[in-house]
Amino acid sequence: MRKTKHKIDFSFLEKMEEGTDHYEILDTFSNKQGLPLTVCISRQANPARYCVIGNMFSAYFLSYTDLENFLKAGRMHKWTEDDEKKI
């Protein structure tokens, strides 16, 4: 059997930047493996919803406190130039 290579479609991030999606990008974080995570907020203010898009997963939160707890529990930090150099 021959293995097929899968390509992940990241075009949804372009839609977020263009403003055609329901979420707006807030910031980029690094997880403990050094991979980037994108943190987004919903464009609708009531209720404010947060989304974290990572390597093969996404997580949604209804409160900023829950988002903060998720980032702290995963020992995630804001993406820096040092993180960029590691990739």
PDB file of C-alpha atoms in Angstrom:
ATOM      1  CA  MET A   1       0.000   0.000   0.000  1.00  0.00           C
ATOM      2  CA  ARG A   2       1.165   3.460  -0.844  1.00  0.00           C
ATOM      3  CA  LYS A   3       0.898   6.211   1.762  1.00  0.00           C
ATOM      4  CA  THR A   4      -0.713   9.434   0.669  1.00  0.00           C
ATOM      5  CA  LYS A   5       0.443  12.778   1.928  1.00  0.00           C
ATOM      6  CA  HIS A   6      -2.265  15.039   3.284  1.00  0.00           C
ATOM      7  CA  LYS A   7      -2.149  18.757   2.854  1.00  0.00           C
ATOM      8  CA  ILE A   8      -3.867  20.868   5.496  1.00  0.00           C
ATOM      9  CA  ASP A   9      -5.973  23.710   4.103  1.00  0.00           C
ATOM     10  CA  PHE A  10      -5.193  26.889   6.040  1.00  0.00           C
ATOM     11  CA  SER A  11      -7.265  29.126   3.770  1.00  0.00           C
ATOM     12  CA  PHE A  12      -9.656  29.731   6.683  1.00  0.00           C
ATOM     13  CA  LEU A  13      -6.963  31.945   8.272  1.00  0.00           C
ATOM     14  CA  GLU A  14      -6.974  34.157   5.173  1.00  0.00           C
ATOM     15  CA  LYS A  15     -10.756  34.483   5.491  1.00  0.00           C
ATOM     16  CA  MET A  16     -10.333  35.610   9.105  1.00  0.00           C
ATOM     17  CA  GLU A  17      -7.823  38.279   8.082  1.00  0.00           C
ATOM     18  CA  GLU A  18     -10.087  39.489   5.282  1.00  0.00           C
ATOM     19  CA  GLY A  19     -13.000  39.788   7.683  1.00  0.00           C
ATOM     20  CA  THR A  20     -15.252  37.304   5.908  1.00  0.00           C
ATOM     21  CA  ASP A  21     -15.406  34.865   8.809  1.00  0.00           C
ATOM     22  CA  HIS A  22     -17.077  35.118  12.212  1.00  0.00           C
ATOM     23  CA  TYR A  23     -13.760  35.426  14.082  1.00  0.00           C
ATOM     24  CA  GLU A  24     -11.022  38.026  14.231  1.00  0.00           C
ATOM     25  CA  ILE A  25      -7.410  37.099  15.018  1.00  0.00           C
ATOM     26  CA  LEU A  26      -6.233  38.491  18.369  1.00  0.00           C
ATOM     27  CA  ASP A  27      -2.757  37.068  18.814  1.00  0.00           C
ATOM     28  CA  THR A  28      -0.441  34.142  18.201  1.00  0.00           C
ATOM     29  CA  PHE A  29       0.868  31.964  21.012  1.00  0.00           C
ATOM     30  CA  SER A  30       3.440  29.180  21.222  1.00  0.00           C
ATOM     31  CA  ASN A  31       2.670  25.856  22.875  1.00  0.00           C
ATOM     32  CA  LYS A  32       5.193  23.848  24.899  1.00  0.00           C
ATOM     33  CA  GLN A  33       6.400  22.086  21.714  1.00  0.00           C
ATOM     34  CA  GLY A  34       7.106  25.464  20.094  1.00  0.00           C
ATOM     35  CA  LEU A  35       4.250  25.260  17.591  1.00  0.00           C
ATOM     36  CA  PRO A  36       2.091  28.316  16.887  1.00  0.00           C
ATOM     37  CA  LEU A  37      -1.511  28.690  18.049  1.00  0.00           C
ATOM     38  CA  THR A  38      -3.880  31.372  16.798  1.00  0.00           C
ATOM     39  CA  VAL A  39      -6.198  32.991  19.339  1.00  0.00           C
ATOM     40  CA  CYS A  40      -9.346  34.579  17.911  1.00  0.00           C
ATOM     41  CA  ILE A  41     -12.397  36.437  19.191  1.00  0.00           C
ATOM     42  CA  SER A  42     -15.875  36.405  17.683  1.00  0.00           C
ATOM     43  CA  ARG A  43     -17.011  39.459  15.772  1.00  0.00           C
ATOM     44  CA  GLN A  44     -20.331  39.393  17.641  1.00  0.00           C
ATOM     45  CA  ALA A  45     -20.028  41.053  21.011  1.00  0.00           C
ATOM     46  CA  ASN A  46     -22.791  39.215  22.805  1.00  0.00           C
ATOM     47  CA  PRO A  47     -21.696  36.734  24.010  1.00  0.00           C
ATOM     48  CA  ALA A  48     -18.009  37.164  23.344  1.00  0.00           C
ATOM     49  CA  ARG A  49     -16.550  33.850  22.260  1.00  0.00           C
ATOM     50  CA  TYR A  50     -12.916  32.898  21.936  1.00  0.00           C
ATOM     51  CA  CYS A  51     -11.340  30.332  19.645  1.00  0.00           C
ATOM     52  CA  VAL A  52      -7.890  28.748  19.742  1.00  0.00           C
ATOM     53  CA  ILE A  53      -6.700  27.118  16.537  1.00  0.00           C
ATOM     54  CA  GLY A  54      -3.671  24.904  16.857  1.00  0.00           C
ATOM     55  CA  ASN A  55      -1.922  22.000  15.248  1.00  0.00           C
ATOM     56  CA  MET A  56      -4.812  19.696  14.269  1.00  0.00           C
ATOM     57  CA  PHE A  57      -7.253  21.017  16.904  1.00  0.00           C
ATOM     58  CA  SER A  58      -9.468  23.929  17.797  1.00  0.00           C
ATOM     59  CA  ALA A  59     -11.011  24.915  21.127  1.00  0.00           C
ATOM     60  CA  TYR A  60     -13.812  27.355  21.894  1.00  0.00           C
ATOM     61  CA  PHE A  61     -14.484  29.314  25.093  1.00  0.00           C
ATOM     62  CA  LEU A  62     -17.336  31.537  26.239  1.00  0.00           C
ATOM     63  CA  SER A  63     -15.275  33.525  28.743  1.00  0.00           C
ATOM     64  CA  TYR A  64     -11.878  35.187  28.676  1.00  0.00           C
ATOM     65  CA  THR A  65     -11.091  33.569  32.038  1.00  0.00           C
ATOM     66  CA  ASP A  66     -11.563  30.094  30.538  1.00  0.00           C
ATOM     67  CA  LEU A  67      -9.287  31.064  27.652  1.00  0.00           C
ATOM     68  CA  GLU A  68      -6.610  32.317  30.056  1.00  0.00           C
ATOM     69  CA  ASN A  69      -6.840  29.124  32.127  1.00  0.00           C
ATOM     70  CA  PHE A  70      -6.446  27.006  28.981  1.00  0.00           C
ATOM     71  CA  LEU A  71      -3.347  28.955  27.899  1.00  0.00           C
ATOM     72  CA  LYS A  72      -1.818  28.787  31.394  1.00  0.00           C
ATOM     73  CA  ALA A  73      -2.539  25.065  31.802  1.00  0.00           C
ATOM     74  CA  GLY A  74      -0.799  24.362  28.503  1.00  0.00           C
ATOM     75  CA  ARG A  75       2.183  26.573  29.458  1.00  0.00           C
ATOM     76  CA  MET A  76       1.632  28.677  26.344  1.00  0.00           C
ATOM     77  CA  HIS A  77       3.209  32.076  25.818  1.00  0.00           C
ATOM     78  CA  LYS A  78       2.925  34.874  23.278  1.00  0.00           C
ATOM     79  CA  TRP A  79       4.747  34.181  20.023  1.00  0.00           C
ATOM     80  CA  THR A  80       8.107  35.949  19.824  1.00  0.00           C
ATOM     81  CA  GLU A  81      10.901  36.311  17.288  1.00  0.00           C
ATOM     82  CA  ASP A  82      12.791  33.577  19.157  1.00  0.00           C
ATOM     83  CA  ASP A  83       9.901  31.190  18.497  1.00  0.00           C
ATOM     84  CA  GLU A  84      10.001  32.163  14.818  1.00  0.00           C
ATOM     85  CA  LYS A  85      13.695  31.254  14.615  1.00  0.00           C
ATOM     86  CA  LYS A  86      13.091  27.792  16.079  1.00  0.00           C
ATOM     87  CA  ILE A  87      10.772  26.717  13.267  1.00  0.00           C
TER      88      ILE A  87
END
